[in-house]
CSV table of C-alpha atoms in Angstrom, one decimal:
chain,number,residue,atom,x,y,z
A,1,MET,CA,0.0,0.0,0.0
A,2,VAL,CA,1.4,3.4,-1.1
A,3,THR,CA,1.7,6.1,1.6
A,4,ASP,CA,2.2,9.8,0.8
A,5,PHE,CA,5.8,11.2,1.3
A,6,THR,CA,5.4,13.8,4.0
A,7,PRO,CA,8.8,15.5,4.5
A,8,VAL,CA,7.5,18.6,6.2
A,9,ALA,CA,5.0,17.0,8.6
A,10,SER,CA,7.4,14.2,9.4
A,11,PHE,CA,10.3,16.6,10.1
A,12,ALA,CA,8.0,18.8,12.3
A,13,GLY,CA,6.8,15.7,14.2
A,14,GLY,CA,10.5,14.7,14.6
A,15,VAL,CA,11.2,18.1,16.1
A,16,LEU,CA,8.4,17.6,18.7
A,17,ILE,CA,9.8,14.2,19.6
A,18,GLY,CA,13.3,15.7,19.9
A,19,LEU,CA,11.9,18.5,22.1
A,20,SER,CA,10.2,15.9,24.4
A,21,ALA,CA,13.6,14.1,24.7
A,22,VAL,CA,15.5,17.4,25.5
A,23,LEU,CA,12.9,18.5,28.0
A,24,MET,CA,13.0,15.0,29.7
A,25,LEU,CA,16.8,15.4,30.1
A,26,LEU,CA,16.4,19.1,31.3
A,27,LEU,CA,13.6,18.4,33.8
A,28,GLU,CA,14.0,14.8,34.9
A,29,GLY,CA,17.6,14.1,34.0
A,30,ARG,CA,16.7,11.0,32.1
A,31,ILE,CA,16.7,9.6,28.5
A,32,ALA,CA,13.3,9.4,26.8
A,33,GLY,CA,13.6,5.8,25.9
A,34,ILE,CA,10.1,4.2,25.4
A,35,SER,CA,11.1,0.6,25.8
A,36,GLY,CA,12.9,1.4,29.1
A,37,ILE,CA,9.9,3.5,30.4
A,38,ALA,CA,7.3,1.0,29.3
A,39,SER,CA,9.1,-2.2,30.4
A,40,ARG,CA,9.6,-0.8,33.9
A,41,LEU,CA,5.9,-0.5,34.3
A,42,LEU,CA,6.1,-4.2,34.9
A,43,PRO,CA,7.6,-5.8,38.0
A,44,PRO,CA,10.1,-6.2,39.6
A,45,TYR,CA,10.3,-2.5,40.7
A,46,ARG,CA,13.8,-1.2,41.4
A,47,ASP,CA,13.0,2.5,42.1
A,48,ALA,CA,10.1,4.9,42.8
A,49,GLY,CA,9.7,6.0,39.2
A,50,PHE,CA,6.5,4.0,38.5
A,51,GLY,CA,4.1,7.0,38.6
A,52,GLY,CA,6.2,9.1,36.3
A,53,ARG,CA,6.6,6.3,33.8
A,54,ALA,CA,2.8,5.5,33.9
A,55,ALA,CA,2.1,9.2,33.3
A,56,PHE,CA,4.4,9.3,30.3
A,57,VAL,CA,2.8,6.3,28.7
A,58,ALA,CA,-0.6,7.8,29.5
A,59,GLY,CA,0.5,10.9,27.5
A,60,LEU,CA,1.6,8.7,24.6
A,61,VAL,CA,-1.8,7.0,24.6
A,62,GLY,CA,-3.7,10.3,25.0
A,63,ALA,CA,-1.8,12.1,22.2
A,64,PRO,CA,-4.0,11.1,19.2
A,65,PHE,CA,-7.1,12.4,21.1
A,66,LEU,CA,-5.4,15.7,21.6
A,67,VAL,CA,-4.5,15.8,17.9
A,68,ALA,CA,-8.0,14.9,16.9
A,69,ALA,CA,-9.4,17.6,19.1
A,70,VAL,CA,-7.4,20.4,17.5
A,71,SER,CA,-7.3,19.3,13.8
A,72,ASP,CA,-10.1,18.3,11.5
A,73,GLY,CA,-8.6,15.6,9.3
A,74,PRO,CA,-8.8,11.9,10.4
A,75,ILE,CA,-5.6,10.2,11.6
A,76,VAL,CA,-4.8,7.9,8.7
A,77,GLN,CA,-3.7,4.4,9.7
A,78,THR,CA,-3.3,1.0,8.1
A,79,VAL,CA,-2.6,-1.8,10.6
A,80,SER,CA,-2.3,-5.4,9.6
A,81,SER,CA,-5.3,-7.4,10.8
A,82,ASN,CA,-3.3,-10.7,10.8
A,83,PHE,CA,-3.5,-11.4,14.5
A,84,ALA,CA,-0.9,-14.1,14.6
A,85,LEU,CA,1.5,-11.9,12.7
A,86,MET,CA,0.9,-8.9,15.0
A,87,VAL,CA,1.3,-11.1,18.2
A,88,VAL,CA,4.6,-12.4,16.9
A,89,ALA,CA,5.7,-8.9,15.9
A,90,GLY,CA,4.8,-7.6,19.3
A,91,LEU,CA,6.7,-10.3,21.2
A,92,LEU,CA,9.8,-9.7,19.0
A,93,VAL,CA,9.7,-5.9,19.4
A,94,GLY,CA,9.1,-6.1,23.2
A,95,PHE,CA,11.7,-8.8,23.8
A,96,GLY,CA,14.3,-7.4,21.4
A,97,SER,CA,14.0,-3.8,22.5
A,98,VAL,CA,14.5,-4.6,26.2
A,99,TRP,CA,17.2,-7.2,25.5
A,100,GLY,CA,19.1,-4.7,23.4
A,101,SER,CA,18.6,-1.9,26.0
A,102,GLY,CA,16.6,0.4,23.7
A,103,CYS,CA,14.4,1.0,20.7
A,104,THR,CA,13.9,3.7,18.1
A,105,SER,CA,13.7,6.4,20.7
A,106,GLY,CA,16.4,5.4,23.2
A,107,HIS,CA,19.0,4.2,20.7
A,108,GLY,CA,17.7,5.7,17.4
A,109,VAL,CA,17.1,9.3,18.6
A,110,CYS,CA,18.7,9.9,22.0
A,111,GLY,CA,21.6,7.6,21.6
A,112,LEU,CA,22.6,8.9,18.1
A,113,ALA,CA,22.2,12.4,19.4
A,114,ARG,CA,24.6,11.5,22.2
A,115,ARG,CA,27.0,9.9,19.7
A,116,SER,CA,26.8,6.7,21.6
A,117,ILE,CA,28.7,3.9,19.8
A,118,ARG,CA,26.4,1.3,21.4
A,119,SER,CA,23.3,3.1,20.0
A,120,LEU,CA,24.9,3.4,16.6
A,121,VAL,CA,25.5,-0.4,16.5
A,122,ALA,CA,21.9,-1.1,17.8
A,123,THR,CA,20.3,1.3,15.3
A,124,GLY,CA,22.3,-0.1,12.4
A,125,VAL,CA,21.3,-3.6,13.4
A,126,PHE,CA,17.6,-3.0,13.8
A,127,MET,CA,17.4,-0.9,10.7
A,128,ALA,CA,19.1,-3.7,8.7
A,129,ALA,CA,16.9,-6.3,10.2
A,130,GLY,CA,13.8,-4.2,9.4
A,131,PHE,CA,14.9,-3.7,5.8
A,132,LEU,CA,15.6,-7.4,5.4
A,133,THR,CA,12.3,-8.5,7.0
A,134,VAL,CA,10.2,-6.2,4.8
A,135,PHE,CA,12.1,-7.3,1.7
A,136,LEU,CA,11.6,-11.0,2.5
A,137,MET,CA,8.0,-10.5,3.5
A,138,ARG,CA,6.9,-8.4,0.5
A,139,HIS,CA,9.2,-9.4,-2.3
A,140,VAL,CA,10.3,-13.0,-1.6
A,141,ILE,CA,7.6,-14.7,0.4
A,142,GLY,CA,4.7,-12.4,-0.3
A,143,GLY,CA,5.8,-12.0,-3.9
B,287,MET,CA,4.6,17.6,39.8
B,288,SER,CA,6.6,14.8,38.3
B,289,LEU,CA,3.4,13.1,37.2
B,290,LEU,CA,2.3,16.2,35.3
B,291,ILE,CA,5.7,16.7,33.7
B,292,ASN,CA,5.8,13.2,32.5
B,293,LEU,CA,2.2,13.3,31.3
B,294,GLY,CA,3.1,16.4,29.3
B,295,LEU,CA,6.3,14.9,27.9
B,296,GLY,CA,4.5,11.8,26.9
B,297,LEU,CA,1.8,13.9,25.2
B,298,LEU,CA,4.4,16.0,23.4
B,299,PHE,CA,6.2,12.8,22.2
B,300,GLY,CA,3.0,11.2,21.2
B,301,VAL,CA,1.8,14.3,19.3
B,302,GLY,CA,5.1,14.2,17.5
B,303,LEU,CA,4.5,10.6,16.5
B,304,VAL,CA,1.0,11.3,15.2
B,305,VAL,CA,2.1,14.5,13.3
B,306,SER,CA,5.0,12.7,11.8
B,307,GLY,CA,2.8,9.9,10.5
B,308,MET,CA,4.7,7.3,12.5
B,309,ALA,CA,1.5,6.1,14.3
B,310,ASN,CA,0.7,4.6,10.9
B,311,PRO,CA,2.6,1.2,10.5
B,312,ALA,CA,2.2,1.4,6.8
B,313,LYS,CA,4.5,4.4,6.6
B,314,VAL,CA,7.1,2.7,8.7
B,315,GLN,CA,7.0,-0.5,6.6
B,316,ASN,CA,7.1,1.6,3.4
B,317,PHE,CA,10.3,3.3,4.7
B,318,LEU,CA,11.7,-0.2,5.1
B,319,ASP,CA,10.5,-1.2,1.6
B,320,LEU,CA,13.4,0.2,-0.4
B,321,PHE,CA,12.5,-1.9,-3.5
B,322,GLY,CA,8.8,-1.4,-3.4
B,323,THR,CA,6.5,1.4,-2.2
B,324,PHE,CA,9.3,3.3,-0.6
B,325,ASP,CA,8.3,6.3,1.6
B,326,PRO,CA,11.4,8.2,3.0
B,327,SER,CA,9.3,10.1,5.6
B,328,LEU,CA,10.8,8.2,8.6
B,329,ALA,CA,14.2,9.5,7.7
B,330,PHE,CA,12.8,13.1,8.1
B,331,VAL,CA,11.4,12.1,11.5
B,332,MET,CA,14.7,10.8,12.7
B,333,GLY,CA,16.5,13.8,11.2
B,334,GLY,CA,14.3,16.3,13.0
B,335,ALA,CA,14.4,14.4,16.3
B,336,VAL,CA,18.2,13.8,16.3
B,337,LEU,CA,18.9,17.4,15.2
B,338,VAL,CA,16.9,18.9,18.0
B,339,SER,CA,18.2,16.3,20.5
B,340,PHE,CA,21.8,16.8,19.4
B,341,ILE,CA,21.7,20.5,20.0
B,342,GLY,CA,19.4,20.4,23.0
B,343,PHE,CA,21.3,17.7,24.9
B,344,ARG,CA,24.5,19.8,24.6
B,345,LEU,CA,22.7,22.9,26.0
B,346,VAL,CA,21.2,20.9,28.9
B,347,GLN,CA,24.4,19.1,29.8
B,348,ALA,CA,26.1,22.4,30.2
B,349,ARG,CA,24.1,22.5,33.5
B,350,GLU,CA,25.3,21.1,36.8
B,351,ALA,CA,22.0,19.1,37.2
B,352,PRO,CA,18.5,18.7,35.8
B,353,ILE,CA,15.8,20.9,37.2
B,354,PHE,CA,13.7,18.4,39.1
B,355,ALA,CA,16.2,15.6,39.8
B,356,PRO,CA,19.5,15.6,41.8
B,357,ARG,CA,21.6,14.5,38.8
B,358,PHE,CA,21.6,13.3,35.2
B,359,LEU,CA,21.0,9.6,34.8
B,360,LEU,CA,22.7,8.7,31.5
B,361,PRO,CA,23.9,5.4,30.1
B,362,THR,CA,27.7,4.9,30.7
B,363,ARG,CA,28.4,1.6,29.0
B,364,THR,CA,30.5,1.6,25.9
B,365,ASP,CA,31.1,-2.2,25.3
B,366,ILE,CA,29.5,-4.0,22.4
B,367,ASP,CA,28.2,-7.4,23.6
B,368,ALA,CA,26.0,-10.1,22.0
B,369,ARG,CA,22.9,-8.7,23.6
B,370,LEU,CA,23.4,-5.4,21.7
B,371,VAL,CA,23.3,-7.3,18.4
B,372,VAL,CA,20.7,-10.0,19.2
B,373,GLY,CA,18.2,-7.6,20.8
B,374,PRO,CA,18.1,-5.1,18.0
B,375,ALA,CA,18.0,-7.9,15.4
B,376,LEU,CA,14.9,-9.4,17.0
B,377,PHE,CA,13.4,-6.0,17.5
B,378,GLY,CA,14.1,-5.1,13.8
B,379,ILE,CA,12.4,-8.3,12.6
B,380,GLY,CA,9.3,-7.5,14.7
B,381,TRP,CA,9.4,-3.9,13.6
B,382,GLY,CA,9.4,-5.0,9.9
B,383,LEU,CA,6.6,-7.5,10.4
B,384,GLY,CA,4.2,-5.3,12.3
B,385,GLY,CA,5.4,-1.7,11.4
B,386,PHE,CA,5.3,-0.7,15.1
B,387,CYS,CA,8.1,0.1,17.5
B,388,PRO,CA,7.1,0.6,21.2
B,389,GLY,CA,6.3,4.4,21.1
B,390,PRO,CA,3.9,4.4,18.1
B,391,ALA,CA,2.2,1.2,19.4
B,392,PHE,CA,1.1,3.0,22.5
B,393,THR,CA,0.2,6.1,20.6
B,394,ALA,CA,-1.9,4.0,18.2
B,395,LEU,CA,-3.6,2.1,21.0
B,396,GLY,CA,-6.5,4.6,21.3
B,397,LEU,CA,-7.2,4.5,17.6
B,398,GLY,CA,-8.4,0.9,18.3
B,399,ALA,CA,-7.2,-1.0,15.2
B,400,PRO,CA,-7.6,-4.8,15.9
B,401,GLY,CA,-4.0,-5.4,14.9
B,402,THR,CA,-2.8,-2.8,17.5
B,403,LEU,CA,-4.9,-4.4,20.2
B,404,ALA,CA,-3.2,-7.7,19.4
B,405,PHE,CA,0.3,-6.1,19.2
B,406,VAL,CA,0.4,-4.2,22.5
B,407,PRO,CA,-0.2,-7.0,25.0
B,408,ALA,CA,2.3,-9.1,23.1
B,409,LEU,CA,4.8,-6.2,23.2
B,410,LEU,CA,4.4,-5.9,27.0
B,411,ALA,CA,4.7,-9.7,27.4
B,412,GLY,CA,8.0,-9.7,25.3
B,413,MET,CA,9.3,-6.8,27.4
B,414,TRP,CA,8.5,-8.6,30.6
B,415,ALA,CA,10.2,-11.8,29.4
B,416,ALA,CA,13.4,-9.9,28.5
B,417,ARG,CA,13.5,-8.2,31.9
B,418,LEU,CA,13.0,-11.4,33.8
B,419,MET,CA,15.6,-13.2,31.7
B,420,ALA,CA,18.0,-10.3,32.3
B,421,GLU,CA,17.4,-10.4,36.0
B,422,ARG,CA,18.2,-14.1,36.1
B,423,ASN,CA,21.4,-13.7,34.2
B,424,ALA,CA,22.7,-10.7,36.2
B,425,PRO,CA,20.7,-9.7,39.3
B,426,ALA,CA,20.8,-6.0,39.6
């Protein structure tokens, strides 16, 4: 399925994501890494940060409602309805992001901005795996 | 106070994801589909986010401490171990299959697509499994 190339909106959205990460460091002194924040909503609990993490995730969940309230266009979305595929994808994303100490936000945005060699390796690996997976899925298996 | 700040930061992050189009898995998968319906938008999201973070982090780290915490809590490791390759490899496969990474999955939750409702519980289960396995290997 073709999607529109949206350089301006995507760059602007990226700026907002970057602002959130910068403010997280300025205010709370922490990295805005979603896999770290979300995975620590689950036990065992090592610190007193549960409330803040839950509030951050609540903000993520609430965001489309805020956008819908201030804009008139619908939020366009195409999600696979293959349940088995989405469950396997979710397990892999959840396990892999925590096992590798970060996801697109922690490694891909914050880590690259900090010029972390670990994040550069992680981002290179998940990008490569993503490209390969979509290539196999759409052009080899899916044909 | 911390709750409100975190709620606001999550909202800002999530609005960024929606505005950028990344709450739509099809856009992510099209970025990953170089030889098909390629959509380079994701590179512009990363570009904007990394640019702002690169400059902003430098300004912030010129400070002695953050505003509402006693000190900065930043990753200090520099070693490349197997987990740093295996984890992102599994993550990347799942990212390609479903088109969601963790942030956009939470942001898309309220849009209520059946695929998202299947993905998010599995995401949390996978995260939990990795945490429990990591705890067993090296109790913190």
